[in-house]
Amino acid sequence: RSASATVTVTVTGRNDIERLVDSFETPLSPANRTSTFATTTSAYRETDGERGSFQPTDGAAMARLEARGSPIAELERFLGLPPGALPKDSDGSSPAFGSALKVRTTVAAGDEVSFDWMFDGRDAVTQPADGFADNDYAVVVINDATGTRLFKLADMRAVGDHGATGWQTSMFEAERAGDLVIGFGVINDRSPEPLA
């Protein structure tokens, strides 16, 4: 099984006028996603855990990413990261594959970019049924004139076996004017061998 993440993105300018960067009402173009495991949807229901139901926080659709589809090297290239940049887990396991999407916008210095996200960990770390403790996780990557920054949003250890974060909001403030690319990824962490 693999984790899943959903996301909506908005940009708030200096005059507090909300501008929607990508409402995900239309399908993602192939250039802005790694595979068909990065899609749009009008609703999402957890398949395990509390079986919560989630609707878009802004607009009629949201993006959905599943932790399968593309090898890690391809995800890192797509997100503008150097090889080996995606986190490895403390138990020695490594990221194996996943999916990602990216949105582009132009910002002024001081613009605040906010995005709503939810991570659903459809796997187990403490008591995995298949014996593999997979700490799947979600990340956001910010690429702008100041460089590339990688942030982990959530992982299986944070939400617990088959847990979910519920909707969360994160914000990034642009330091300089220019193009901004925001990448989102959900990664399947794979233990090299089953727990003893």
mmCIF file with all atom_site columns, C-alpha atoms in Angstrom, residues 75-181:
data_model
loop_
_atom_site.group_PDB
_atom_site.id
_atom_site.type_symbol
_atom_site.label_atom_id
_atom_site.label_alt_id
_atom_site.label_comp_id
_atom_site.label_asym_id
_atom_site.label_entity_id
_atom_site.label_seq_id
_atom_site.pdbx_PDB_ins_code
_atom_site.Cartn_x
_atom_site.Cartn_y
_atom_site.Cartn_z
_atom_site.occupancy
_atom_site.B_iso_or_equiv
_atom_site.pdbx_formal_charge
_atom_site.auth_seq_id
_atom_site.auth_comp_id
_atom_site.auth_asym_id
_atom_site.auth_atom_id
_atom_site.pdbx_PDB_model_num
ATOM 1   C CA . LEU A 1 75  ? 11.114 12.442 -8.944  1.00 0.00 ? 75  LEU A CA 1
ATOM 2   C CA . GLU A 1 76  ? 14.253 14.269 -7.832  1.00 0.00 ? 76  GLU A CA 1
ATOM 3   C CA . ARG A 1 77  ? 14.936 15.500 -11.390 1.00 0.00 ? 77  ARG A CA 1
ATOM 4   C CA . PHE A 1 78  ? 11.316 16.595 -11.809 1.00 0.00 ? 78  PHE A CA 1
ATOM 5   C CA . LEU A 1 79  ? 11.365 18.520 -8.500  1.00 0.00 ? 79  LEU A CA 1
ATOM 6   C CA . GLY A 1 80  ? 14.714 20.190 -9.320  1.00 0.00 ? 80  GLY A CA 1
ATOM 7   C CA . LEU A 1 81  ? 16.593 18.320 -6.574  1.00 0.00 ? 81  LEU A CA 1
ATOM 8   C CA . PRO A 1 82  ? 20.096 16.859 -6.785  1.00 0.00 ? 82  PRO A CA 1
ATOM 9   C CA . PRO A 1 83  ? 20.420 13.043 -6.725  1.00 0.00 ? 83  PRO A CA 1
ATOM 10  C CA . GLY A 1 84  ? 19.996 11.629 -3.226  1.00 0.00 ? 84  GLY A CA 1
ATOM 11  C CA . ALA A 1 85  ? 18.284 14.757 -1.853  1.00 0.00 ? 85  ALA A CA 1
ATOM 12  C CA . LEU A 1 86  ? 15.031 13.071 -0.795  1.00 0.00 ? 86  LEU A CA 1
ATOM 13  C CA . PRO A 1 87  ? 15.252 11.976 2.855   1.00 0.00 ? 87  PRO A CA 1
ATOM 14  C CA . LYS A 1 88  ? 16.224 8.486  3.922   1.00 0.00 ? 88  LYS A CA 1
ATOM 15  C CA . ASP A 1 89  ? 14.600 7.079  7.047   1.00 0.00 ? 89  ASP A CA 1
ATOM 16  C CA . SER A 1 90  ? 16.354 6.620  10.385  1.00 0.00 ? 90  SER A CA 1
ATOM 17  C CA . ASP A 1 91  ? 15.832 2.835  10.165  1.00 0.00 ? 91  ASP A CA 1
ATOM 18  C CA . GLY A 1 92  ? 18.045 2.568  7.067   1.00 0.00 ? 92  GLY A CA 1
ATOM 19  C CA . SER A 1 93  ? 15.198 2.343  4.562   1.00 0.00 ? 93  SER A CA 1
ATOM 20  C CA . SER A 1 94  ? 15.277 4.447  1.415   1.00 0.00 ? 94  SER A CA 1
ATOM 21  C CA . PRO A 1 95  ? 12.736 6.228  -0.755  1.00 0.00 ? 95  PRO A CA 1
ATOM 22  C CA . ALA A 1 96  ? 11.742 3.883  -3.572  1.00 0.00 ? 96  ALA A CA 1
ATOM 23  C CA . PHE A 1 97  ? 9.163  5.578  -5.798  1.00 0.00 ? 97  PHE A CA 1
ATOM 24  C CA . GLY A 1 98  ? 6.271  8.028  -5.750  1.00 0.00 ? 98  GLY A CA 1
ATOM 25  C CA . SER A 1 99  ? 4.534  10.791 -7.668  1.00 0.00 ? 99  SER A CA 1
ATOM 26  C CA . ALA A 1 100 ? 4.832  14.559 -7.861  1.00 0.00 ? 100 ALA A CA 1
ATOM 27  C CA . LEU A 1 101 ? 3.290  17.641 -9.418  1.00 0.00 ? 101 LEU A CA 1
ATOM 28  C CA . LYS A 1 102 ? 4.381  21.240 -9.762  1.00 0.00 ? 102 LYS A CA 1
ATOM 29  C CA . VAL A 1 103 ? 2.726  24.615 -10.183 1.00 0.00 ? 103 VAL A CA 1
ATOM 30  C CA . ARG A 1 104 ? 4.316  27.824 -11.462 1.00 0.00 ? 104 ARG A CA 1
ATOM 31  C CA . THR A 1 105 ? 3.563  31.463 -10.751 1.00 0.00 ? 105 THR A CA 1
ATOM 32  C CA . THR A 1 106 ? 5.241  34.862 -10.705 1.00 0.00 ? 106 THR A CA 1
ATOM 33  C CA . VAL A 1 107 ? 5.547  36.613 -7.349  1.00 0.00 ? 107 VAL A CA 1
ATOM 34  C CA . ALA A 1 108 ? 6.595  39.971 -5.949  1.00 0.00 ? 108 ALA A CA 1
ATOM 35  C CA . ALA A 1 109 ? 8.904  40.201 -2.948  1.00 0.00 ? 109 ALA A CA 1
ATOM 36  C CA . GLY A 1 110 ? 6.788  39.736 0.168   1.00 0.00 ? 110 GLY A CA 1
ATOM 37  C CA . ASP A 1 111 ? 4.011  37.742 -1.529  1.00 0.00 ? 111 ASP A CA 1
ATOM 38  C CA . GLU A 1 112 ? 2.762  34.932 0.677   1.00 0.00 ? 112 GLU A CA 1
ATOM 39  C CA . VAL A 1 113 ? 2.103  31.576 -0.940  1.00 0.00 ? 113 VAL A CA 1
ATOM 40  C CA . SER A 1 114 ? -0.199 29.334 1.075   1.00 0.00 ? 114 SER A CA 1
ATOM 41  C CA . PHE A 1 115 ? -1.297 25.805 0.378   1.00 0.00 ? 115 PHE A CA 1
ATOM 42  C CA . ASP A 1 116 ? -3.694 23.408 2.059   1.00 0.00 ? 116 ASP A CA 1
ATOM 43  C CA . TRP A 1 117 ? -2.619 19.794 2.216   1.00 0.00 ? 117 TRP A CA 1
ATOM 44  C CA . MET A 1 118 ? -3.622 16.493 3.778   1.00 0.00 ? 118 MET A CA 1
ATOM 45  C CA . PHE A 1 119 ? -1.448 13.385 4.144   1.00 0.00 ? 119 PHE A CA 1
ATOM 46  C CA . ASP A 1 120 ? -3.137 9.973  4.427   1.00 0.00 ? 120 ASP A CA 1
ATOM 47  C CA . GLY A 1 121 ? -0.695 7.245  5.463   1.00 0.00 ? 121 GLY A CA 1
ATOM 48  C CA . ARG A 1 122 ? -2.188 4.047  4.097   1.00 0.00 ? 122 ARG A CA 1
ATOM 49  C CA . ASP A 1 123 ? 0.626  1.936  5.507   1.00 0.00 ? 123 ASP A CA 1
ATOM 50  C CA . ALA A 1 124 ? 2.176  0.918  8.827   1.00 0.00 ? 124 ALA A CA 1
ATOM 51  C CA . VAL A 1 125 ? 5.478  1.566  10.561  1.00 0.00 ? 125 VAL A CA 1
ATOM 52  C CA . THR A 1 126 ? 5.020  -0.042 13.985  1.00 0.00 ? 126 THR A CA 1
ATOM 53  C CA . GLN A 1 127 ? 2.990  -3.131 13.056  1.00 0.00 ? 127 GLN A CA 1
ATOM 54  C CA . PRO A 1 128 ? 3.206  -3.657 9.288   1.00 0.00 ? 128 PRO A CA 1
ATOM 55  C CA . ALA A 1 129 ? 1.112  -6.579 8.047   1.00 0.00 ? 129 ALA A CA 1
ATOM 56  C CA . ASP A 1 130 ? 3.735  -7.473 5.423   1.00 0.00 ? 130 ASP A CA 1
ATOM 57  C CA . GLY A 1 131 ? 6.675  -7.027 7.821   1.00 0.00 ? 131 GLY A CA 1
ATOM 58  C CA . PHE A 1 132 ? 8.052  -3.982 5.995   1.00 0.00 ? 132 PHE A CA 1
ATOM 59  C CA . ALA A 1 133 ? 8.083  -0.799 8.132   1.00 0.00 ? 133 ALA A CA 1
ATOM 60  C CA . ASP A 1 134 ? 7.589  1.826  5.437   1.00 0.00 ? 134 ASP A CA 1
ATOM 61  C CA . ASN A 1 135 ? 7.816  5.453  6.602   1.00 0.00 ? 135 ASN A CA 1
ATOM 62  C CA . ASP A 1 136 ? 6.077  6.970  3.548   1.00 0.00 ? 136 ASP A CA 1
ATOM 63  C CA . TYR A 1 137 ? 6.075  10.773 3.474   1.00 0.00 ? 137 TYR A CA 1
ATOM 64  C CA . ALA A 1 138 ? 4.994  13.961 1.683   1.00 0.00 ? 138 ALA A CA 1
ATOM 65  C CA . VAL A 1 139 ? 7.269  16.871 0.708   1.00 0.00 ? 139 VAL A CA 1
ATOM 66  C CA . VAL A 1 140 ? 7.076  20.328 -0.790  1.00 0.00 ? 140 VAL A CA 1
ATOM 67  C CA . VAL A 1 141 ? 9.924  21.814 -2.842  1.00 0.00 ? 141 VAL A CA 1
ATOM 68  C CA . ILE A 1 142 ? 10.202 25.575 -3.399  1.00 0.00 ? 142 ILE A CA 1
ATOM 69  C CA . ASN A 1 143 ? 12.283 26.746 -6.393  1.00 0.00 ? 143 ASN A CA 1
ATOM 70  C CA . ASP A 1 144 ? 12.805 30.484 -6.855  1.00 0.00 ? 144 ASP A CA 1
ATOM 71  C CA . ALA A 1 145 ? 15.503 33.132 -7.409  1.00 0.00 ? 145 ALA A CA 1
ATOM 72  C CA . THR A 1 146 ? 17.066 32.335 -4.027  1.00 0.00 ? 146 THR A CA 1
ATOM 73  C CA . GLY A 1 147 ? 17.491 28.595 -4.675  1.00 0.00 ? 147 GLY A CA 1
ATOM 74  C CA . THR A 1 148 ? 15.781 25.286 -4.002  1.00 0.00 ? 148 THR A CA 1
ATOM 75  C CA . ARG A 1 149 ? 14.379 24.328 -0.608  1.00 0.00 ? 149 ARG A CA 1
ATOM 76  C CA . LEU A 1 150 ? 12.955 20.941 0.430   1.00 0.00 ? 150 LEU A CA 1
ATOM 77  C CA . PHE A 1 151 ? 10.523 20.550 3.343   1.00 0.00 ? 151 PHE A CA 1
ATOM 78  C CA . LYS A 1 152 ? 8.957  17.360 4.676   1.00 0.00 ? 152 LYS A CA 1
ATOM 79  C CA . LEU A 1 153 ? 5.253  17.936 5.348   1.00 0.00 ? 153 LEU A CA 1
ATOM 80  C CA . ALA A 1 154 ? 4.359  14.683 7.142   1.00 0.00 ? 154 ALA A CA 1
ATOM 81  C CA . ASP A 1 155 ? 5.295  11.029 7.381   1.00 0.00 ? 155 ASP A CA 1
ATOM 82  C CA . MET A 1 156 ? 3.973  7.729  8.716   1.00 0.00 ? 156 MET A CA 1
ATOM 83  C CA . ARG A 1 157 ? 5.767  8.103  12.048  1.00 0.00 ? 157 ARG A CA 1
ATOM 84  C CA . ALA A 1 158 ? 3.958  11.426 12.615  1.00 0.00 ? 158 ALA A CA 1
ATOM 85  C CA . VAL A 1 159 ? 0.437  10.184 11.754  1.00 0.00 ? 159 VAL A CA 1
ATOM 86  C CA . GLY A 1 160 ? 0.767  6.626  13.101  1.00 0.00 ? 160 GLY A CA 1
ATOM 87  C CA . ASP A 1 161 ? -0.166 3.386  11.381  1.00 0.00 ? 161 ASP A CA 1
ATOM 88  C CA . HIS A 1 162 ? -2.937 4.098  8.829   1.00 0.00 ? 162 HIS A CA 1
ATOM 89  C CA . GLY A 1 163 ? -3.300 7.644  10.180  1.00 0.00 ? 163 GLY A CA 1
ATOM 90  C CA . ALA A 1 164 ? -3.939 10.975 8.447   1.00 0.00 ? 164 ALA A CA 1
ATOM 91  C CA . THR A 1 165 ? -3.112 14.602 9.219   1.00 0.00 ? 165 THR A CA 1
ATOM 92  C CA . GLY A 1 166 ? -6.451 16.142 8.262   1.00 0.00 ? 166 GLY A CA 1
ATOM 93  C CA . TRP A 1 167 ? -6.291 19.446 6.370   1.00 0.00 ? 167 TRP A CA 1
ATOM 94  C CA . GLN A 1 168 ? -3.234 21.558 7.204   1.00 0.00 ? 168 GLN A CA 1
ATOM 95  C CA . THR A 1 169 ? -2.177 24.963 5.857   1.00 0.00 ? 169 THR A CA 1
ATOM 96  C CA . SER A 1 170 ? 1.440  25.908 5.144   1.00 0.00 ? 170 SER A CA 1
ATOM 97  C CA . MET A 1 171 ? 2.788  29.259 3.994   1.00 0.00 ? 171 MET A CA 1
ATOM 98  C CA . PHE A 1 172 ? 5.898  30.483 2.214   1.00 0.00 ? 172 PHE A CA 1
ATOM 99  C CA . GLU A 1 173 ? 6.908  34.154 1.846   1.00 0.00 ? 173 GLU A CA 1
ATOM 100 C CA . ALA A 1 174 ? 8.755  35.120 -1.341  1.00 0.00 ? 174 ALA A CA 1
ATOM 101 C CA . GLU A 1 175 ? 11.981 37.001 -0.613  1.00 0.00 ? 175 GLU A CA 1
ATOM 102 C CA . ARG A 1 176 ? 12.444 38.246 -4.182  1.00 0.00 ? 176 ARG A CA 1
ATOM 103 C CA . ALA A 1 177 ? 10.318 38.988 -7.219  1.00 0.00 ? 177 ALA A CA 1
ATOM 104 C CA . GLY A 1 178 ? 10.391 36.457 -10.027 1.00 0.00 ? 178 GLY A CA 1
ATOM 105 C CA . ASP A 1 179 ? 9.247  33.016 -11.067 1.00 0.00 ? 179 ASP A CA 1
ATOM 106 C CA . LEU A 1 180 ? 8.265  30.552 -8.361  1.00 0.00 ? 180 LEU A CA 1
ATOM 107 C CA . VAL A 1 181 ? 7.851  26.798 -8.862  1.00 0.00 ? 181 VAL A CA 1
#
